[in-house]
Amino acid sequence: MRAVSNSCRARLLPAALVALALGHGVAAHGQEIAPPQPDANDDLAPIDPDQDLAPLPDLEIDWPELDQDPPPLATLSDEAMASDAAARQAEADAARAANPGAVADLGDSSDETIDEVDLTLDTRQQEDDAFLGEAGIERPYSVRVVGIDDSESEGIAVNRRFGELSQLDARDGDPALVAQINRRSEADAELLYRLLKIDGFYDALVAYDFVPDITAQRVEVVFTVTPGERYPLSDVNLAGLDAAADGDSAKFRADFPLAVGDPADQDDVVAGREELSTALQENGYPFASVDDPALTIDHEAISGVLAMPVTPGGKRNFGQIVVEGGKPFDARHTQLIARFEPGDLYKASDIEDLRRAIIATSLVSQVTIDPVDSGDGKSVDVAVKMIPAPPRTIAGEIGYGTGEGFRAEVSWEHRNFFPPEGLVRARAVAGTREQLGHIVYRRNNFLRRDQVLTAQALASNQQFDAYDARTALISGVLERKTTLIFQKKWSWSLGGEVVYTAERPSPNAVNPPPRTTYYIAALPGSLYYDGSDDLLDPKTGFRLGGRLSPEFSLASNNVGYARVQLDGSYYRPVNDKVVLAARVRLGTIAGAATADIAPSRRNYAGGGGSVRGYGYQAIGPRDAFNDPIGGRGLIELSGEARIRLDMFGGNFGVVPFVDAGNVYDSQFPDFSGLRLGAGVGIRYYTNFGPIRVDVGTPLNPRQGDPRVAVYVSLGQAF
């Protein structure tokens, strides 16, 4: 490295005082050496960084005095010149070994040999200077940092942050004028100093140099870092913490992440402040405050002193919930939603949970929740202020599906028709294969949080390839549901329904059979376990679930039977871009022959949520007219690779998949005659879940199966 050179312009600057690069810092005191001011005779423009580095709000910063002189360069210059002389001597020795005759021609004079080599080096220096000094010529460049050990945690952090914030790295590969490279290098040198200070290296030295590659017409900017000794903390002062309740003060001190002897790392100081504040708020101190930390650096002692004043503010329990205005629901219902009771120890996380639960009702657009002193010195009331959201929604959709035909739907709902949270929804469907009228009453958070009561009445006319059904249904169900906001491990449902339906199989026959009238009573129930990490886009974990519906049917033959279905899925990430997913479904109807079960209550397979590539309900036994008739035994298998792409901002992915399945007239599936489908899907990832488009084709089709089937939906296939 040429530390002193007109063309290379090496710089040696002391570290700045605080961590501007991270957007936070701590107040510091003690003698520091400030970054040098630009030389008034420098022909380069002053430093004008393109990327500002802002401090974290609420943390005071004592700026270093900028009028102090930098450390003299004489020592470095001597070292550089000594290093240069050594390099020249080494090159002379190499030249002598490679060409002894040249030395002999010079009279075997070592001085003359060195002079000859020096002439070569001087010529090379002149070439480098000329290369770097060409006016108006832009040069591509690269960046290298020497002296930071990537194997150490602090070295990894410095390099990562430098790569994120470096002005040189931000334009790496783009040609620039040497003057521009120099200005960016000066800014990046100061950035490196500050990053090293963040990690506790308060005596760090950084120099940079330009290494031209005339052959490649490139410039390499080399930063040489001498971190120095990492300063430890000699004292940690949490003044005021003793005002906490008996026993709490010692616990908070013991749990505080910084202690004497730990590095004076500014990241750790900021994290420690947040951790202490959270611990106070989670253990009954709603009015606690932790002041801005002050870090005093002693260069002579090579240590730092941390002072962080604390005001606990008194230990409290929860009091009463008070709702301002009482809309869209009152304090009693708000208390039902809360996960805490009056008298419980105050926890800030319970307040945040209540806020999210109120937003999840869809009845509130904004909510503010504050602890308020109840006046008894022992508890705090919870003041809730809600701004109601529009309660009504009108929606419509038009679509087409293979096997389902054209379909238009319109719906109206009022989410608080019967307060609190009593929803009423009316829905109508008009299509080529289905006509439907549907009304629903739903009470969310019924009797307890996350418990839903639903009652519905429905009348429909369905004309599918498998059956033709005119149906009226009344049902009610009580369930514990999982949602996008609160994904639950366990969910369940238990209900009852009464069905009148007039149906016939093989509706496409030349002479379709007469309709059979069925009166059905059922008690459906379900239990599911969700061990995945996301409801709409799982990447790891598994899911297990089962459905059981004992039913009694009055028709030409009065029969009782049980419908059973088991589902399982598994998700395994290969890396951060690829997830492997698999699914299995087994179903059976026990207790009755297929012919005695209403066609709409039988098992079917095929379609977007089943075996892709086949039509809706198209897999399984067929009649003489090649129409599906359903069955009792069911099996479905699916496997796919969910591959996220880097292009288009990382919002798209591709999903190759293979599905298999079949339906059997027998009670249990025998795994024979599996229908195979394969294809590829496109995923567009949004902030609420992926939108999927799957295109599949049957691999062993039968007569009447489509060549290609397309499916569009929200969320992954399973």
XYZ file of C-alpha atoms in Angstrom:
718
model
C 0.000 0.000 0.000
C 1.294 3.489 -0.819
C 0.089 5.415 2.188
C 1.277 8.789 0.862
C 0.883 9.427 -2.850
C -0.648 12.121 -5.058
C -2.475 9.645 -7.237
C -3.488 7.039 -4.663
C -4.571 9.547 -1.999
C -4.407 7.149 0.934
C -6.383 8.296 3.974
C -6.000 7.425 7.656
C -8.879 8.674 9.801
C -9.853 8.034 13.451
C -13.244 6.519 14.172
C -16.326 8.718 14.574
C -18.113 8.622 17.891
C -21.524 7.009 17.312
C -23.349 4.470 15.213
C -25.047 6.633 12.643
C -24.990 3.751 10.189
C -27.483 1.753 12.244
C -29.834 4.610 12.880
C -29.242 4.493 16.640
C -26.559 5.291 19.147
C -25.782 6.066 22.731
C -24.520 9.258 24.324
C -20.783 9.062 24.935
C -18.266 11.094 26.881
C -14.527 11.057 27.144
C -11.669 12.115 24.955
C -12.045 11.194 21.324
C -10.210 12.100 18.126
C -12.532 13.475 15.487
C -12.439 12.750 11.759
C -10.124 15.188 9.914
C -11.479 18.044 7.877
C -10.904 18.046 4.086
C -7.629 19.699 3.047
C -8.285 23.202 1.734
C -5.788 22.522 -1.074
C -7.377 19.217 -2.059
C -8.568 19.395 -5.638
C -11.437 17.086 -4.811
C -14.896 18.320 -3.857
C -15.963 17.959 -0.175
C -17.524 14.697 0.879
C -21.174 14.585 -0.115
C -22.469 11.093 0.866
C -25.433 9.884 -1.110
C -26.776 7.881 1.791
C -27.543 9.677 5.047
C -27.094 7.785 8.280
C -29.736 8.817 10.797
C -29.587 8.212 14.577
C -32.344 6.373 16.400
C -34.960 8.791 17.781
C -34.925 9.519 21.507
C -31.242 8.663 21.987
C -28.987 11.621 22.713
C -25.666 11.857 20.893
C -22.715 13.971 21.970
C -20.986 14.814 18.722
C -17.174 14.885 18.660
C -15.425 18.185 18.168
C -14.617 18.458 14.478
C -11.903 21.057 14.855
C -9.386 18.651 16.366
C -6.433 17.704 14.219
C -6.135 14.111 13.054
C -3.226 12.009 14.253
C -0.072 12.790 12.281
C 0.669 10.690 9.233
C 4.421 10.743 9.705
C 4.584 7.393 11.438
C 2.411 5.765 8.816
C 4.396 7.360 6.037
C 7.645 6.034 7.480
C 6.145 2.570 7.771
C 4.783 2.794 4.243
C 8.148 3.897 2.873
C 9.880 1.110 4.756
C 7.391 -1.361 3.367
C 7.903 0.053 -0.128
C 11.679 -0.269 0.200
C 11.316 -3.845 1.358
C 9.092 -4.589 -1.611
C 11.670 -3.080 -3.951
C 14.460 -5.112 -2.368
C 12.389 -8.273 -2.801
C 11.783 -7.437 -6.458
C 15.504 -6.778 -6.935
C 16.354 -10.137 -5.400
C 13.818 -11.824 -7.691
C 15.273 -10.035 -10.724
C 18.792 -11.070 -9.767
C 17.725 -14.695 -9.385
C 15.865 -14.689 -12.707
C 18.615 -12.984 -14.726
C 22.097 -13.285 -13.197
C 23.648 -11.899 -16.347
C 22.057 -8.548 -15.869
C 23.676 -8.240 -12.459
C 27.065 -9.224 -13.881
C 26.761 -6.641 -16.636
C 26.387 -3.995 -13.949
C 29.659 -5.018 -12.402
C 27.894 -7.100 -9.744
C 27.243 -3.897 -7.810
C 24.340 -4.318 -5.438
C 23.734 -0.570 -5.390
C 23.531 -0.423 -9.188
C 21.170 -3.421 -9.186
C 18.825 -1.729 -6.727
C 19.005 1.490 -8.725
C 17.972 -0.430 -11.846
C 15.021 -2.024 -10.021
C 14.071 1.330 -8.482
C 13.943 2.765 -11.989
C 11.484 0.019 -12.977
C 9.325 0.673 -9.893
C 9.394 4.428 -10.476
C 8.229 3.841 -14.044
C 5.426 1.621 -12.778
C 4.443 4.282 -10.218
C 4.321 6.857 -12.978
C 2.096 4.551 -15.054
C -0.240 4.039 -12.090
C -0.382 7.766 -11.434
C -1.098 8.451 -15.091
C -3.839 5.791 -15.148
C -5.538 7.245 -12.074
C -4.994 10.831 -13.110
C -6.575 10.690 -16.581
C -9.232 13.402 -16.550
C -12.793 12.568 -17.607
C -12.195 8.803 -17.780
C -14.615 6.575 -15.815
C -13.171 3.383 -14.367
C -14.978 0.288 -13.104
C -13.961 -0.612 -9.577
C -14.263 -3.246 -6.872
C -14.063 -3.054 -3.076
C -12.115 -5.167 -0.596
C -11.870 -4.886 3.199
C -8.788 -6.304 4.922
C -8.323 -6.781 8.659
C -11.839 -7.726 9.826
C -12.134 -11.372 10.834
C -15.306 -12.888 9.349
C -15.054 -15.783 11.781
C -15.844 -13.445 14.698
C -19.415 -12.364 15.295
C -18.536 -8.676 15.374
C -16.586 -9.017 12.119
C -19.574 -10.591 10.409
C -21.827 -7.788 11.652
C -19.450 -5.043 10.469
C -19.017 -6.592 7.017
C -22.762 -7.158 6.601
C -23.649 -3.619 7.591
C -20.857 -2.152 5.524
C -22.179 -4.034 2.495
C -25.690 -2.684 3.144
C -24.661 0.962 3.687
C -21.481 1.390 1.623
C -21.650 4.021 -1.097
C -19.012 2.132 -3.053
C -20.872 -1.187 -2.798
C -24.152 0.462 -3.801
C -22.578 1.296 -7.168
C -20.178 -1.633 -7.430
C -19.661 -2.504 -11.082
C -20.711 0.931 -12.369
C -17.805 2.930 -13.830
C -16.980 6.216 -12.064
C -14.429 9.003 -12.219
C -11.448 8.598 -9.889
C -12.547 11.735 -8.036
C -15.977 10.171 -7.447
C -14.419 6.928 -6.246
C -12.226 8.927 -3.885
C -15.168 10.818 -2.357
C -17.117 7.601 -1.865
C -14.031 5.977 -0.346
C -13.672 8.790 2.199
C -17.331 8.429 3.187
C -16.995 4.638 3.425
C -13.844 4.947 5.546
C -15.788 7.032 8.068
C -18.628 4.485 7.866
C -16.222 1.662 8.731
C -14.939 3.649 11.718
C -18.453 4.158 13.009
C -19.406 0.530 12.524
C -16.328 -0.558 14.443
C -17.269 1.831 17.256
C -20.709 0.243 17.385
C -19.013 -3.078 18.178
C -16.843 -1.524 20.874
C -13.590 -0.866 18.971
C -12.948 2.737 20.048
C -9.324 2.917 18.908
C -9.823 1.559 15.407
C -7.725 2.784 12.470
C -8.799 2.561 8.846
C -6.770 3.387 5.744
C -7.803 3.043 2.146
C -5.800 2.913 -1.058
C -6.395 2.543 -4.791
C -4.770 -0.425 -6.509
C -4.971 0.111 -10.280
C -5.093 -2.799 -12.717
C -3.932 -1.192 -15.981
C -4.379 -4.425 -17.951
C -8.021 -4.831 -16.909
C -8.580 -1.060 -16.841
C -10.031 -1.367 -13.326
C -9.430 0.108 -9.879
C -9.582 -1.850 -6.640
C -10.339 0.132 -3.478
C -8.681 -1.618 -0.528
C -9.664 -0.691 3.028
C -7.126 -1.814 5.613
C -8.588 -2.020 9.121
C -6.705 -2.207 12.419
C -9.532 -2.737 14.952
C -7.419 -2.388 18.069
C -8.625 -3.613 21.454
C -12.332 -4.103 22.116
C -13.366 -1.996 25.112
C -15.142 -3.827 27.984
C -17.666 -2.323 30.391
C -16.150 -1.458 33.770
C -19.507 -0.501 35.348
C -23.239 -0.899 34.596
C -25.362 1.586 36.548
C -29.154 1.097 36.505
C -29.979 3.931 38.881
C -33.541 3.936 40.182
C -34.230 0.243 39.629
C -34.204 -0.336 43.397
C -37.585 1.420 43.530
C -39.205 -1.705 42.055
C -41.117 -4.022 44.396
C -39.252 -6.340 46.765
C -37.539 -9.109 44.840
C -38.238 -7.593 41.425
C -35.216 -5.290 41.477
C -32.761 -8.159 41.954
C -34.498 -10.207 39.268
C -34.402 -7.373 36.732
C -30.700 -6.781 37.446
C -29.909 -10.479 37.112
C -31.820 -10.713 33.815
C -30.296 -7.547 32.327
C -28.202 -8.747 29.360
C -25.139 -6.524 30.046
C -22.666 -6.957 32.900
C -19.200 -5.770 33.873
C -16.665 -7.277 31.493
C -19.016 -7.452 28.498
C -17.970 -5.501 25.387
C -19.039 -1.849 25.255
C -21.137 -2.718 22.202
C -23.663 -0.013 21.323
C -26.005 -2.545 19.707
C -26.091 -4.494 22.957
C -26.748 -1.301 24.917
C -29.769 -0.401 22.801
C -31.049 -4.003 22.898
C -30.542 -4.092 26.678
C -32.622 -0.960 27.110
C -35.471 -2.457 25.086
C -35.231 -5.763 26.950
C -35.359 -4.082 30.357
C -38.308 -1.912 29.307
C -40.183 -4.980 28.039
C -39.435 -6.924 31.220
C -40.878 -4.116 33.357
C -44.001 -3.834 31.181
C -44.511 -7.605 31.239
C -44.197 -7.919 35.015
C -46.702 -5.416 36.319
C -45.135 -1.987 35.717
C -47.385 -0.177 33.197
C -45.852 3.269 33.852
C -42.195 2.205 33.836
C -39.663 4.178 31.814
C -36.024 3.560 30.944
C -34.095 6.729 30.101
C -31.656 7.147 27.240
C -28.430 5.275 27.987
C -25.143 7.137 28.375
C -21.883 5.370 27.567
C -18.721 7.030 28.888
C -15.511 5.886 27.220
C -12.189 6.046 29.067
C -9.331 5.675 26.577
C -6.649 5.508 29.212
C -8.371 2.685 31.084
C -9.557 1.106 27.801
C -13.075 0.643 29.173
C -16.560 2.108 29.211
C -19.149 2.968 31.863
C -22.868 2.469 31.102
C -25.466 4.581 32.907
C -29.149 3.873 32.269
C -31.593 5.521 34.732
C -34.829 3.596 35.427
C -38.187 4.746 36.826
C -40.323 1.651 37.651
C -43.479 3.627 38.467
C -45.212 1.126 40.771
C -46.425 -2.448 40.366
C -50.081 -2.860 39.305
C -52.781 -5.396 38.493
C -55.501 -5.103 35.864
C -58.631 -3.231 36.902
C -61.792 -2.649 34.888
C -62.159 -2.171 31.121
C -63.734 1.173 30.230
C -65.052 1.691 26.670
C -65.543 5.265 25.531
C -68.941 5.632 23.842
C -69.761 1.922 23.993
C -69.550 1.355 20.228
C -69.500 -0.905 18.302
C -69.653 -3.074 21.458
C -69.534 -2.370 25.156
C -67.072 -3.021 27.969
C -68.715 -6.341 28.869
C -68.101 -7.810 25.411
C -64.609 -6.290 25.323
C -63.835 -8.091 28.586
C -65.074 -11.323 26.983
C -62.547 -10.851 24.180
C -59.637 -10.032 26.527
C -57.305 -12.781 27.727
C -56.990 -11.203 31.198
C -59.351 -10.746 34.137
C -59.538 -7.978 36.759
C -56.915 -8.741 39.402
C -54.441 -10.380 37.003
C -50.905 -8.984 36.936
C -50.555 -6.271 34.295
C -48.831 -7.365 31.069
C -48.292 -5.164 28.034
C -48.567 -8.224 25.760
C -52.164 -8.752 26.976
C -52.986 -5.183 25.937
C -51.513 -5.775 22.452
C -53.397 -9.057 22.145
C -56.680 -7.296 22.980
C -55.964 -4.624 20.378
C -55.446 -7.236 17.665
C -58.554 -9.177 18.716
C -60.711 -6.035 18.490
C -59.382 -5.293 14.989
C -60.063 -8.925 14.013
C -63.816 -8.413 14.588
C -63.892 -6.285 11.377
C -66.170 -3.866 13.237
C -63.410 -1.429 14.207
C -61.144 0.607 11.943
C -58.967 2.076 14.710
C -58.534 1.289 18.393
C -56.535 2.963 21.163
C -55.891 1.164 24.468
C -54.181 2.860 27.410
C -53.589 1.908 31.056
C -55.150 4.485 33.394
C -54.421 4.749 37.117
C -57.512 3.558 38.988
C -56.616 5.646 42.013
C -56.141 2.863 44.548
C -52.394 2.531 43.981
C -52.785 -1.175 43.218
C -54.481 -1.449 39.816
C -54.886 0.205 36.435
C -58.063 0.446 34.410
C -57.918 -0.239 30.680
C -59.309 2.654 28.621
C -60.471 1.530 25.177
C -61.460 3.952 22.428
C -62.792 2.458 19.179
C -63.642 4.051 15.851
C -66.299 1.862 14.162
C -65.713 0.535 10.647
C -68.477 0.388 8.031
C -70.564 -2.655 9.057
C -72.099 -3.483 5.668
C -70.593 -5.111 2.594
C -72.051 -5.844 -0.833
C -69.999 -8.158 -3.029
C -70.308 -9.999 -6.320
C -68.289 -12.363 -8.456
C -68.490 -14.067 -11.833
C -66.523 -17.170 -12.749
C -66.238 -20.341 -14.730
C -64.992 -23.749 -13.703
C -64.528 -27.030 -15.541
C -67.453 -29.241 -14.561
C -69.137 -26.330 -12.765
C -69.930 -24.045 -15.697
C -70.569 -20.313 -15.504
C -71.446 -18.954 -12.104
C -72.491 -15.511 -10.823
C -72.833 -14.715 -7.115
C -73.975 -11.643 -5.172
C -73.988 -11.221 -1.394
C -74.948 -8.666 1.261
C -73.876 -8.739 4.873
C -74.181 -6.672 8.032
C -71.486 -7.633 10.543
C -73.242 -6.171 13.595
C -76.927 -6.607 12.741
C -77.554 -8.119 16.190
C -74.977 -6.526 18.552
C -72.503 -7.569 19.675
C -70.959 -9.221 16.600
C -74.155 -10.730 15.293
C -73.635 -11.040 11.539
C -76.380 -11.568 8.971
C -75.475 -12.520 5.394
C -77.740 -13.113 2.405
C -76.316 -14.781 -0.714
C -77.678 -15.726 -4.124
C -76.063 -17.777 -6.906
C -77.166 -18.014 -10.529
C -75.299 -20.332 -12.895
C -75.545 -22.912 -15.604
C -75.095 -25.754 -13.102
C -76.278 -24.254 -9.810
C -78.937 -21.890 -8.478
C -78.949 -21.098 -4.775
C -80.434 -18.896 -2.069
C -78.659 -18.789 1.297
C -79.059 -16.860 4.551
C -76.616 -17.063 7.471
C -76.624 -15.833 11.059
C -73.244 -15.905 12.808
C -72.311 -14.814 16.323
C -68.550 -14.346 16.749
C -66.946 -14.676 20.199
C -70.043 -16.489 21.404
C -69.896 -17.079 25.202
C -66.091 -17.098 24.999
C -63.351 -15.756 22.803
C -62.789 -17.375 19.373
C -65.966 -19.442 19.667
C -68.458 -19.028 16.811
C -72.128 -19.968 16.589
C -73.535 -20.290 13.067
C -77.069 -20.993 11.884
C -78.073 -21.162 8.232
C -80.892 -21.960 5.860
C -80.337 -22.895 2.216
C -82.313 -23.816 -0.872
C -80.518 -24.944 -4.028
C -80.872 -26.604 -7.394
C -77.703 -28.362 -8.587
C -77.203 -30.021 -11.975
C -73.783 -31.637 -12.064
C -72.593 -34.562 -14.174
C -72.672 -36.753 -11.071
C -76.177 -35.915 -9.858
C -79.171 -33.602 -10.091
C -80.380 -32.377 -6.666
C -83.066 -30.018 -5.358
C -82.192 -29.396 -1.739
C -83.379 -27.496 1.324
C -81.179 -27.445 4.419
C -81.248 -26.034 7.948
C -78.168 -26.364 10.153
C -76.398 -25.024 13.183
C -72.807 -25.424 14.326
C -70.667 -24.338 17.251
C -66.975 -24.140 16.432
C -63.600 -22.887 17.529
C -62.005 -21.438 14.409
C -58.520 -20.552 13.310
C -58.072 -17.221 11.514
C -55.443 -15.317 9.556
C -54.699 -13.165 12.624
C -54.878 -15.896 15.288
C -53.788 -19.205 13.794
C -54.630 -21.862 16.363
C -53.052 -25.243 16.990
C -56.388 -26.883 17.698
C -59.776 -26.151 16.119
C -63.037 -28.085 16.323
C -66.682 -27.969 15.318
C -69.862 -29.705 16.436
C -73.247 -29.257 14.820
C -76.473 -30.654 13.520
C -78.374 -30.425 10.252
C -81.660 -31.465 8.705
C -81.816 -31.929 4.946
C -84.602 -32.426 2.440
C -83.295 -33.341 -0.984
C -84.834 -34.788 -4.151
C -82.055 -36.314 -6.248
C -81.302 -38.572 -9.136
C -77.999 -39.924 -10.506
C -77.059 -39.898 -14.198
C -78.918 -36.684 -15.070
C -77.348 -36.660 -18.556
C -78.856 -39.994 -19.532
C -81.310 -40.120 -22.436
C -83.934 -41.312 -19.990
C -82.742 -40.165 -16.537
C -84.071 -42.121 -13.604
C -86.821 -40.631 -11.428
C -85.883 -38.531 -8.435
C -85.628 -40.107 -5.016
C -86.592 -38.045 -1.995
C -84.310 -38.214 1.035
C -84.889 -36.858 4.537
C -81.525 -36.734 6.283
C -80.536 -35.880 9.850
C -76.816 -35.527 10.608
C -74.522 -34.625 13.520
C -71.267 -33.521 11.837
C -68.160 -32.857 13.901
C -64.503 -32.169 13.217
C -61.172 -31.880 14.997
C -58.013 -30.415 13.459
C -54.450 -29.854 14.595
C -52.372 -27.222 12.759
C -48.637 -27.476 13.360
C -47.684 -25.389 10.315
C -46.154 -21.931 10.382
C -48.712 -20.134 8.168
C -52.376 -20.594 7.346
C -52.277 -19.677 3.626
C -48.613 -20.319 2.761
C -47.106 -22.967 5.079
C -43.367 -23.591 4.766
C -42.717 -25.983 7.626
C -44.639 -28.281 9.949
C -47.668 -30.517 9.460
C -51.460 -30.637 9.753
C -53.781 -33.436 10.843
C -57.566 -33.477 10.891
C -60.631 -35.637 10.883
C -64.357 -35.323 10.204
C -67.107 -37.612 11.473
C -70.772 -37.283 10.525
C -73.241 -39.900 11.783
C -76.324 -39.672 9.557
C -79.771 -41.197 9.313
C -81.597 -41.191 5.982
C -85.295 -41.735 5.360
C -85.976 -42.801 1.797
C -87.163 -45.960 0.035
C -84.764 -47.744 2.396
C -84.235 -46.245 5.838
C -80.534 -46.491 6.649
C -78.012 -45.182 9.095
C -74.359 -44.679 8.213
C -71.272 -42.712 9.186
C -69.170 -40.529 6.914
C -65.511 -40.399 7.961
C -62.647 -38.387 6.442
C -59.003 -38.106 7.542
C -56.601 -35.450 6.225
C -52.884 -34.930 6.658
C -50.288 -32.642 5.096
C -46.571 -32.103 5.603
C -44.265 -29.189 4.680
C -40.459 -29.263 4.566
C -38.205 -26.390 3.436
C -35.216 -27.379 1.291
C -33.786 -23.850 1.462
C -35.171 -20.327 1.674
C -36.530 -20.604 -1.895
C -37.907 -24.163 -2.116
C -40.557 -25.923 0.002
C -41.653 -29.528 -0.525
C -45.297 -30.251 0.345
C -47.280 -33.503 0.489
C -50.919 -34.345 1.266
C -53.036 -37.444 1.851
C -56.799 -37.836 2.283
C -58.669 -41.017 3.190
C -62.438 -41.314 3.324
C -65.102 -43.944 3.913
C -68.853 -44.273 4.363
C -69.649 -47.157 6.673
C -73.018 -48.774 7.343
C -74.885 -48.526 4.029
C -74.551 -49.535 0.388
C -73.721 -46.856 -2.160
C -77.166 -47.075 -3.759
C -78.870 -46.287 -0.426
C -76.884 -43.052 0.084
C -78.090 -39.825 -1.504
C -75.798 -38.972 -4.452
C -74.907 -35.569 -2.910
C -73.662 -37.300 0.281
C -71.289 -39.757 -1.465
C -67.545 -39.347 -1.885
C -66.132 -37.816 -5.079
C -62.656 -36.874 -6.339
C -61.246 -34.603 -9.035
C -60.806 -30.838 -9.339
C -58.677 -27.993 -8.003
C -58.796 -29.076 -4.346
C -58.527 -32.778 -5.140
C -56.748 -34.386 -8.115
C -55.768 -31.603 -10.505
C -55.985 -32.268 -14.217
C -59.429 -33.896 -13.934
C -62.877 -32.379 -13.978
C -64.869 -31.609 -10.845
C -66.046 -34.894 -9.226
C -64.993 -36.766 -12.395
C -62.871 -39.533 -10.796
C -64.401 -42.789 -9.623
C -67.146 -45.197 -10.694
C -69.181 -44.175 -13.746
C -72.544 -45.223 -15.132
C -73.373 -46.494 -18.609
C -73.423 -42.893 -19.861
C -69.877 -42.214 -18.550
C -71.147 -39.941 -15.757
C -69.584 -40.204 -12.264
C -71.821 -41.744 -9.634
C -69.593 -41.410 -6.566
C -68.744 -44.080 -4.042
C -67.838 -44.858 -0.449
C -64.064 -45.392 -0.318
C -61.821 -42.423 -1.143
C -58.074 -41.811 -1.455
C -56.198 -38.712 -2.615
C -52.429 -38.091 -2.717
C -50.577 -34.912 -3.686
C -46.979 -33.773 -3.866
C -45.518 -30.497 -5.070
C -42.400 -28.316 -4.957
C -43.046 -24.649 -4.193
C -40.200 -22.695 -5.775
C -39.948 -18.975 -5.153
C -38.292 -16.987 -7.959
C -35.857 -14.096 -7.531
C -37.179 -12.265 -10.589
C -39.946 -9.635 -10.457
C -39.013 -8.619 -6.936
C -39.352 -12.156 -5.561
C -43.162 -12.004 -5.728
C -43.606 -14.915 -8.139
C -43.110 -18.651 -7.850
C -43.609 -21.868 -9.810
C -45.077 -25.096 -8.435
C -44.662 -28.386 -10.310
C -47.105 -30.939 -8.881
C -48.289 -34.542 -9.148
C -51.672 -35.708 -7.789
C -53.296 -39.123 -7.581
C -56.607 -40.444 -6.347
C -59.645 -42.624 -6.852
C -63.122 -43.356 -5.489
C -64.365 -46.893 -4.885
C -67.784 -48.476 -4.542
C -66.363 -50.542 -1.674
C -66.416 -49.237 1.877
C -62.628 -48.794 2.086
C -60.170 -47.666 -0.611
C -58.062 -50.516 -2.029
C -55.505 -48.183 -3.728
C -56.109 -49.732 -7.175
C -56.704 -47.849 -10.419
C -55.311 -44.538 -9.191
C -55.906 -41.641 -11.574
C -52.739 -39.548 -12.001
C -52.580 -35.853 -12.803
C -49.579 -33.550 -13.190
C -48.904 -29.959 -14.076
C -47.382 -26.697 -13.008
C -48.722 -23.721 -11.127
C -47.868 -20.043 -10.894
C -47.945 -18.234 -7.561
C -48.152 -14.484 -6.988
C -47.267 -13.726 -3.369
C -49.172 -10.894 -1.682
C -49.000 -9.620 1.892
C -52.053 -11.706 2.835
C -51.194 -14.915 0.985
C -50.397 -16.344 -2.459
C -52.761 -16.200 -5.418
C -52.487 -19.480 -7.318
C -53.116 -20.503 -10.903
C -52.655 -24.245 -11.556
C -52.695 -25.917 -14.965
C -52.950 -29.709 -14.870
C -53.384 -32.587 -17.271
C -54.475 -36.208 -16.630
C -51.668 -38.740 -17.115
C -53.953 -41.786 -17.498
C -57.264 -40.285 -18.605
C -60.450 -42.099 -19.380
C -62.988 -41.237 -22.030
C -64.445 -37.816 -21.382
C -61.577 -36.489 -19.252
C -60.234 -33.077 -20.365
C -56.771 -32.668 -21.806
C -56.075 -29.608 -19.666
C -57.775 -28.145 -16.586
C -57.161 -24.699 -15.036
C -57.762 -23.715 -11.402
C -57.557 -20.252 -9.793
C -57.772 -19.638 -6.050
C -56.339 -17.838 -3.005
C -53.761 -19.693 -0.922
C -51.812 -22.835 -1.655
C -53.642 -25.944 -2.865
C -53.206 -27.483 0.614
